[in-house]
PDB file of C-alpha atoms in Angstrom:
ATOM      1  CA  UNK A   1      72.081 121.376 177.060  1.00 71.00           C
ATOM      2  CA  UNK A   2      71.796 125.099 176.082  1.00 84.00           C
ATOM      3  CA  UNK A   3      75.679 126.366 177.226  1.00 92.00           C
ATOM      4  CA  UNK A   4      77.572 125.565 174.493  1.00 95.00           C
ATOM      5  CA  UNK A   5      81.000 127.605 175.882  1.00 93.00           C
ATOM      6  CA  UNK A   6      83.379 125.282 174.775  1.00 93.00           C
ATOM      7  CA  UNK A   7      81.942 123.225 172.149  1.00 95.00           C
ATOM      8  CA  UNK A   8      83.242 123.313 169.014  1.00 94.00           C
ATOM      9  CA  UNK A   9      81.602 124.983 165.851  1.00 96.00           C
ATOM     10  CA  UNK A  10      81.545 121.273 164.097  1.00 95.00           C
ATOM     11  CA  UNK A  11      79.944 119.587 167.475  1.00 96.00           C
ATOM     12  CA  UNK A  12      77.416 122.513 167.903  1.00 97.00           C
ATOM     13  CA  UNK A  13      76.489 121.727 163.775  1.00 98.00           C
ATOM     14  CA  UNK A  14      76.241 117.900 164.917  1.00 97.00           C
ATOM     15  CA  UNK A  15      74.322 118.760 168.579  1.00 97.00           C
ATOM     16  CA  UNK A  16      71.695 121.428 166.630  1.00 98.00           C
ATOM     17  CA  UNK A  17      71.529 118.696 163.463  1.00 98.00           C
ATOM     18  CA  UNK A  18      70.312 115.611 166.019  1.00 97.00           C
ATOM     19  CA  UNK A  19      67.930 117.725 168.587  1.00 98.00           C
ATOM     20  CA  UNK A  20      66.266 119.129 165.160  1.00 98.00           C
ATOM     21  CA  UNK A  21      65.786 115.634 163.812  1.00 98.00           C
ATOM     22  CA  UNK A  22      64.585 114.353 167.206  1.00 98.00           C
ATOM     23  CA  UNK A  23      62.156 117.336 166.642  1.00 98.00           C
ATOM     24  CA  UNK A  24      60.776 116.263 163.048  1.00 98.00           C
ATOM     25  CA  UNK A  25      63.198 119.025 161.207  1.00 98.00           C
ATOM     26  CA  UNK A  26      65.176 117.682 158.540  1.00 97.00           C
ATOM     27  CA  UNK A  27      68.266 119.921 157.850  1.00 98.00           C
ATOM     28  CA  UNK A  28      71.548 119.875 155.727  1.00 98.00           C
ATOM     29  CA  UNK A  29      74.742 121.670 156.484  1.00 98.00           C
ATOM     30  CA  UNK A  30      75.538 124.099 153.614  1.00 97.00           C
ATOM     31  CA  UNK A  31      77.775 127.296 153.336  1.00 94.00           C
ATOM     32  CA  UNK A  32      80.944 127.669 155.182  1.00 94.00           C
ATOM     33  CA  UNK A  33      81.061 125.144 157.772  1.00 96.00           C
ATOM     34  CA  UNK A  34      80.718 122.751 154.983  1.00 96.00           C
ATOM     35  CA  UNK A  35      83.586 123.833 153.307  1.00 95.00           C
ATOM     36  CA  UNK A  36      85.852 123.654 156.832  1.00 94.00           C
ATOM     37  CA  UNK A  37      84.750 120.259 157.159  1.00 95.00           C
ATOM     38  CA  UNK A  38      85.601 119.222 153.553  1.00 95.00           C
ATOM     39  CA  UNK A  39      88.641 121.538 153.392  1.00 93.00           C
ATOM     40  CA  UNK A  40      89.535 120.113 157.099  1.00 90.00           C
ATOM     41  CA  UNK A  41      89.897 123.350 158.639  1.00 86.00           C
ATOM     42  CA  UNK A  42      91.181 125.173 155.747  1.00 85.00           C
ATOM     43  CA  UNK A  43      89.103 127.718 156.035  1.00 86.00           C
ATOM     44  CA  UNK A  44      86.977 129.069 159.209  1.00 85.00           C
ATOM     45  CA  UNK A  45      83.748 130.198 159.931  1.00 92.00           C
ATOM     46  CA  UNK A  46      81.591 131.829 162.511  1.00 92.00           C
ATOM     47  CA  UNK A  47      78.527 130.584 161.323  1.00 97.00           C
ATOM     48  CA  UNK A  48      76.199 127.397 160.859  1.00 98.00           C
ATOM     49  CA  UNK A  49      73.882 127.568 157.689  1.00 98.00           C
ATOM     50  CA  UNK A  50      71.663 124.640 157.991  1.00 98.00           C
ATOM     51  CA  UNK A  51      68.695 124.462 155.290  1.00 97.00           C
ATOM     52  CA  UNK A  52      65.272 123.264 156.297  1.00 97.00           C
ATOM     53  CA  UNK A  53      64.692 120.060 153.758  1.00 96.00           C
ATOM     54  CA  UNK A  54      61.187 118.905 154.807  1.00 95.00           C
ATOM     55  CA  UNK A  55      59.684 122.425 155.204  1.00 95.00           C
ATOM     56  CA  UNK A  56      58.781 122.456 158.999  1.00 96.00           C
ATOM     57  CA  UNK A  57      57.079 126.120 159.598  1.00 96.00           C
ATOM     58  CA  UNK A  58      59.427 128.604 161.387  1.00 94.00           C
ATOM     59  CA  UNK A  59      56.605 128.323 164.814  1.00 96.00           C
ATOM     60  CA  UNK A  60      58.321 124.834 165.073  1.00 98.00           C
ATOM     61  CA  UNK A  61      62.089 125.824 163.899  1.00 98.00           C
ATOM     62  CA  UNK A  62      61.706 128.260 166.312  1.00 97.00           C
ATOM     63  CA  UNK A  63      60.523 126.036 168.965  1.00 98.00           C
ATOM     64  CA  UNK A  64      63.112 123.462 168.532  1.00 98.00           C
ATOM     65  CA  UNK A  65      66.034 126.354 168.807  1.00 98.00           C
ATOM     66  CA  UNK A  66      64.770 127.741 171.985  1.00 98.00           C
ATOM     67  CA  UNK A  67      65.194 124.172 173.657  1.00 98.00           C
ATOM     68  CA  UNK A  68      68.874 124.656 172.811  1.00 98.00           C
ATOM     69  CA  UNK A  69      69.071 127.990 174.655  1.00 97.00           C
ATOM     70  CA  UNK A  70      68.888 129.926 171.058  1.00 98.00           C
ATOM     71  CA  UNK A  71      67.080 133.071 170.327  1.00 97.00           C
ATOM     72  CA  UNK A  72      66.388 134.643 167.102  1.00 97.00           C
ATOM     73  CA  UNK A  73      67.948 138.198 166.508  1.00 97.00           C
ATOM     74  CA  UNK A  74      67.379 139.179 163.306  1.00 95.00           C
ATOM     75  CA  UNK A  75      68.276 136.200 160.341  1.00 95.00           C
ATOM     76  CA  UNK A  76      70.034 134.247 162.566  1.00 98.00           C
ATOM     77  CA  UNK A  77      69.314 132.071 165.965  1.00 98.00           C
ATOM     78  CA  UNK A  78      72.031 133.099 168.909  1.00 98.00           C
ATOM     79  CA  UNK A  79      73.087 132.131 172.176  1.00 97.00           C
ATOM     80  CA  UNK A  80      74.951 133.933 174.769  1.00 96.00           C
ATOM     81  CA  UNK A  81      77.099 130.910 175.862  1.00 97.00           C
ATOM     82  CA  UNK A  82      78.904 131.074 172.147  1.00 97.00           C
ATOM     83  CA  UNK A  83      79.694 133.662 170.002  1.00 96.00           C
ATOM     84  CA  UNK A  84      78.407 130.881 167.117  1.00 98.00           C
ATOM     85  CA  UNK A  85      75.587 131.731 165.288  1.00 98.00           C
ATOM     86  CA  UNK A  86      72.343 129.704 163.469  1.00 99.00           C
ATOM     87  CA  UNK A  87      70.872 130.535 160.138  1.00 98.00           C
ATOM     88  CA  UNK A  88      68.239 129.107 157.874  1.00 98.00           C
ATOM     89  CA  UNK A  89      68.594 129.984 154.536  1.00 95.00           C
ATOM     90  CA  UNK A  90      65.702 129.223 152.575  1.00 92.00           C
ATOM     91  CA  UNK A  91      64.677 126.390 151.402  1.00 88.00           C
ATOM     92  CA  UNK A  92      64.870 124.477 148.575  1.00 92.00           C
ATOM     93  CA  UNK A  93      68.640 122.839 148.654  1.00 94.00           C
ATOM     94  CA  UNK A  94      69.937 124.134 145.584  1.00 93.00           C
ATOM     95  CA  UNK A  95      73.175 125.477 143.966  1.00 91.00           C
ATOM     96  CA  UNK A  96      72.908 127.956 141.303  1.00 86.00           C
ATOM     97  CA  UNK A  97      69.968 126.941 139.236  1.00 86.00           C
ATOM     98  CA  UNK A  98      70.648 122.988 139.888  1.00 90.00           C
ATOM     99  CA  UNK A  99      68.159 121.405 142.546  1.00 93.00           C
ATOM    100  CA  UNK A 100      70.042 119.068 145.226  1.00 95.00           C
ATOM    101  CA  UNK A 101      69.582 115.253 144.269  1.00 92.00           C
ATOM    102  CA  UNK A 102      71.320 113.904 146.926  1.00 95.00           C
ATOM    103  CA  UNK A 103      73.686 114.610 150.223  1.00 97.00           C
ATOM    104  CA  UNK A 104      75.395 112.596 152.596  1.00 98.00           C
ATOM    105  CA  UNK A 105      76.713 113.004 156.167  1.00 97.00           C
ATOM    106  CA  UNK A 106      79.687 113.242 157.495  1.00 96.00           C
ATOM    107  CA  UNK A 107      80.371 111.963 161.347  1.00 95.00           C
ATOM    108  CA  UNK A 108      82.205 114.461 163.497  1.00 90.00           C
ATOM    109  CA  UNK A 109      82.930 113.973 167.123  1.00 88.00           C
ATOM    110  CA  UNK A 110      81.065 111.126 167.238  1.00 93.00           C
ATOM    111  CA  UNK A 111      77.697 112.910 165.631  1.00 94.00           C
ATOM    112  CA  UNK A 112      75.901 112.996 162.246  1.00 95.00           C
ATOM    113  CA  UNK A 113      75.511 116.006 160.507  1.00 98.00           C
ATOM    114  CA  UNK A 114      73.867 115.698 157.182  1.00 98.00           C
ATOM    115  CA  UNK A 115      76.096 118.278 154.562  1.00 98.00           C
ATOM    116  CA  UNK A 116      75.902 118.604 150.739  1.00 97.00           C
ATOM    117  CA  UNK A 117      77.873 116.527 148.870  1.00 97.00           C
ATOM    118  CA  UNK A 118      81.773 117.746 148.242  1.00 97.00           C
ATOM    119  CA  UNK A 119      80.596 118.027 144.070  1.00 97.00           C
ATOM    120  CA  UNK A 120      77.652 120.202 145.699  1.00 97.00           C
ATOM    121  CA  UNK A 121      79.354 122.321 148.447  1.00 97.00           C
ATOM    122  CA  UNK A 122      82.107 122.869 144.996  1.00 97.00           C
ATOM    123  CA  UNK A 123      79.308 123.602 142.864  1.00 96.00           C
ATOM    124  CA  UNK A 124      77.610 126.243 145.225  1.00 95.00           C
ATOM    125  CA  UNK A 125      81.081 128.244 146.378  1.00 96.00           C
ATOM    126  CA  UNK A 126      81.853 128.591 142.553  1.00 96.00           C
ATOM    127  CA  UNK A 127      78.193 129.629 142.036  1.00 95.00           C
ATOM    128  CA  UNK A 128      78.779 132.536 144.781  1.00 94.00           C
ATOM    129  CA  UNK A 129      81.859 133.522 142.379  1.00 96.00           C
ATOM    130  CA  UNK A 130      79.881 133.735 139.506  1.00 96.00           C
ATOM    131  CA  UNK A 131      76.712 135.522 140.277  1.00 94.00           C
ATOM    132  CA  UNK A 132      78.153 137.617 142.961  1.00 93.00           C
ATOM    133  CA  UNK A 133      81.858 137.801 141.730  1.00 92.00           C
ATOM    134  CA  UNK A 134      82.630 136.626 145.094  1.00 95.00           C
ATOM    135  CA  UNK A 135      86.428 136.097 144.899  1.00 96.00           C
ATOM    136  CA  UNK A 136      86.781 134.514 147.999  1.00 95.00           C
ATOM    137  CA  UNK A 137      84.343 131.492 147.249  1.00 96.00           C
ATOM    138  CA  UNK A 138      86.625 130.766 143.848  1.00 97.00           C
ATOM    139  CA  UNK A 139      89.418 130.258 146.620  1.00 97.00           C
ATOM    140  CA  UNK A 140      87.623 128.438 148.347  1.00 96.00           C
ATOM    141  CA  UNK A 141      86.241 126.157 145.552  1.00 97.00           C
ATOM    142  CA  UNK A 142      89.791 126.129 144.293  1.00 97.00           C
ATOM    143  CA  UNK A 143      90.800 124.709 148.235  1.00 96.00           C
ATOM    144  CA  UNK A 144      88.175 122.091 148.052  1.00 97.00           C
ATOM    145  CA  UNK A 145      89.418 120.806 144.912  1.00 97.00           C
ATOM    146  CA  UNK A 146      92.903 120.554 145.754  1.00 96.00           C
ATOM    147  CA  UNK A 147      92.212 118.912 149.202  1.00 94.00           C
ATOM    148  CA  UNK A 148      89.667 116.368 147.582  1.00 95.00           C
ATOM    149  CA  UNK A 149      91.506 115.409 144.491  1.00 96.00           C
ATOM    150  CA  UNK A 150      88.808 116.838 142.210  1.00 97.00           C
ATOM    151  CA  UNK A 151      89.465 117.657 138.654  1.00 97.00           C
ATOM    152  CA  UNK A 152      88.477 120.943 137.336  1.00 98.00           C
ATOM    153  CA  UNK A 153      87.287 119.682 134.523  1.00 97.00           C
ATOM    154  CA  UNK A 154      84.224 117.776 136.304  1.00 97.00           C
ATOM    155  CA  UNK A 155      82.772 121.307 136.866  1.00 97.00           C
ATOM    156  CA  UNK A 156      82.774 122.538 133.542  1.00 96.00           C
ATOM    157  CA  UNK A 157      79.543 122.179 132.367  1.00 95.00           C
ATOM    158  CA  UNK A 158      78.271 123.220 135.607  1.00 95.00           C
ATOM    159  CA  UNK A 159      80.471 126.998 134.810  1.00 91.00           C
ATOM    160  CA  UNK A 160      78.938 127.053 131.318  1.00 92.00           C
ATOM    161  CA  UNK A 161      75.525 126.635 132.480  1.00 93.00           C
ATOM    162  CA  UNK A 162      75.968 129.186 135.183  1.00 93.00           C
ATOM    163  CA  UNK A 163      77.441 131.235 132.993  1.00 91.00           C
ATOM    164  CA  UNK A 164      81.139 131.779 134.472  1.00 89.00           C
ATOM    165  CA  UNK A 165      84.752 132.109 133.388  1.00 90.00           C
ATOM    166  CA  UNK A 166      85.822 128.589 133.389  1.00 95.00           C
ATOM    167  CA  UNK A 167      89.156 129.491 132.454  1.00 95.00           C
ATOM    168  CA  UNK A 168      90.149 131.464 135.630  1.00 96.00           C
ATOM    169  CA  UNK A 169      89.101 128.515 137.799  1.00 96.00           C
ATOM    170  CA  UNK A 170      91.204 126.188 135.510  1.00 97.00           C
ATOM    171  CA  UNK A 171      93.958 128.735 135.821  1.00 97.00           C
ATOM    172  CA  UNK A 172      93.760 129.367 139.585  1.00 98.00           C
ATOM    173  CA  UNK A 173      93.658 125.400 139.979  1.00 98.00           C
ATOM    174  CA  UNK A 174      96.823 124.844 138.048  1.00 98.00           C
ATOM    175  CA  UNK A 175      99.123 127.132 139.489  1.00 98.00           C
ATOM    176  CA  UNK A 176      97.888 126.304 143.225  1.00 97.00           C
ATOM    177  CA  UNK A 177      98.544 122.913 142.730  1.00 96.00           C
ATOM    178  CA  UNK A 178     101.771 123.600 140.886  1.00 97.00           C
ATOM    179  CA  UNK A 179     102.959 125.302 143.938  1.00 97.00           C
ATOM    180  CA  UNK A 180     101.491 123.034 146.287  1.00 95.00           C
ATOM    181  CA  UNK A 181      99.513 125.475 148.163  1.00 95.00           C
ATOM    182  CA  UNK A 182      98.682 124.033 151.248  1.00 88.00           C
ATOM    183  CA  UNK A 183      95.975 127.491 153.030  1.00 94.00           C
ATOM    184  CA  UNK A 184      93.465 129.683 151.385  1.00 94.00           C
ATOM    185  CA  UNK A 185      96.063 132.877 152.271  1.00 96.00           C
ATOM    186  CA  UNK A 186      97.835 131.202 149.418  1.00 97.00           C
ATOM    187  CA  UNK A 187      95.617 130.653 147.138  1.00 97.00           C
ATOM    188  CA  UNK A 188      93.874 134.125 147.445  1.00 96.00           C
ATOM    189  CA  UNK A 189      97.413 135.534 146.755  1.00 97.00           C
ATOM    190  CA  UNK A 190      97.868 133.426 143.891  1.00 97.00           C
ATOM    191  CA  UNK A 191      94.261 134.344 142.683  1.00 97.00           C
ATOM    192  CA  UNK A 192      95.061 138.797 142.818  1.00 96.00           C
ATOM    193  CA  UNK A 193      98.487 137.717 141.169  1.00 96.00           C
ATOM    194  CA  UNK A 194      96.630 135.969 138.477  1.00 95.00           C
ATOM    195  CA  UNK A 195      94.153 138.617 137.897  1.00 94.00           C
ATOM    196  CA  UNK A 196      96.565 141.680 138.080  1.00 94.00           C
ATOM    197  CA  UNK A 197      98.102 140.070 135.107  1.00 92.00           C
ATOM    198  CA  UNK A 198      94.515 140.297 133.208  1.00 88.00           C
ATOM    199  CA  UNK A 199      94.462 144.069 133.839  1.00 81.00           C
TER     200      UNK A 199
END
C-alpha cells in the first residue's frame, strides 16, 4: 500500500510501525502523536516521530520507507497521497537526561504501535518546557496529566533533576483541574493568565 489518502494519522503510525518491524526496524512512537493518543485527541499533530531502537542504518530505514511510497525531503520521509509526514529523531530513546527503560504499545485500529510510556511521553513534553521554555509542551504535559489521572507530584524529582520550575506545573495543574478544563485552548489560557500574574 503506498496511497495513504484517507488513512488516519494514528493508522498510518500503526501501518509504518508493522511494515518497519516486518523489515527488522524496531521503532517507538514519541513526540506529538503520542501525546494525541494518550490525550485522546486532545491535541493534534501533523507529524509521526518514530525513534529507531535497534539502530538499523538509514540505507535500510530508507529502504523500508520507499516500499510505503515515502521519500525523504529533507529530515523527514513524505508522500504525496498525505499531507502526513515521517521523522526519525535520533536515537537513543531518552527524555531529558533519563535513558528509556521500558515502553509499551498501544492498539489502534486494530494495529500495534509501540509508544513511550504515558510517565515517559509526561516526562519528555515537560523536558521540552524546561530546556527550551517551550510553553506549549507544559500544556500539554499539564493535558496528559489531567486526562490520565496522574499526580503532579510523581514528576517532581524528575523537574528537580532537569532543573525546572516545579511550582508552575503544580500551579497550572491545580487550577486546570479546578476548572475542569476539558482542551489544551484552555489550559494554554489558563497557563498566560497564570504567568501574567508573575510579571
Amino acid at each position: 500500500m503506498t496511497n495513504f489518502r484517507d488513512i488516519s494519522i494514528t493508522e498510518l503510525a500503526g501501518i509504518v510501525a508493522e511494515h518497519l518491524a516486518e523489515c527488522g526496524i524496531e521503532v517507538v512512537l514519541v513526540g506529538g502523536l503520542a501525546v494525541e493518543i494518550y490525550t485522546e485527541n486532545l491535541y493534534l499533530t501533523k507529524d509521526i516521530d518514530m525513534v529507531n531502537t535497534n539502530y538499523q542504518p538509514t540505507a535500510k530505514l530508507h529502504a523500508a520507507m520507499e516500499l510505503l511510497g515515502f521519500y525523504k525531503q529533507g529530515r523527514v520521509y513524505v508522500n504525496d497521497s498525505t499531507a502526513i509526514c515521517v521523522e526519525f529523531p535520533s536515537a537513543p530513546l531518552s527524555v531529558g537526561d533519563e535513558l528509556v527503560k521500558s515502553t509499551t504499545k498501544v492498539l489502534v485500529n486494530g494495529r500495534h504501535i509501540p509508544i513511550l510510556t504515558i510517565q515517559d511521553i509526561v516526562k519528555d513534553r515537560l523536558s521540552a518546557f524546561i530546556h527550551w521554555r517551550d510553553n506549549q509542551s507544559l500544556v500539554q504535559a499539564t493535558a496528559l496529566l489531567i486526562k490520565n489521572q496522574l499526580s503532579p507530584e510523581k514528576f517532581k524529582a524528575f523537574f528537580d533533576r532537569e532543573g525546572g520550575n516545579y511550582a508552575l506545573l503544580l500551579k497550572l495543574h491545580r487550577v486546570s483541574a479546578e476548572h475542569q478544563y476539558q482542551t489544551m485552548k484552555e489550559i494554554e489560557q489558563a497557563l498566560s493568565e497564570i504567568l501574567i500574574k508573575q510579571l
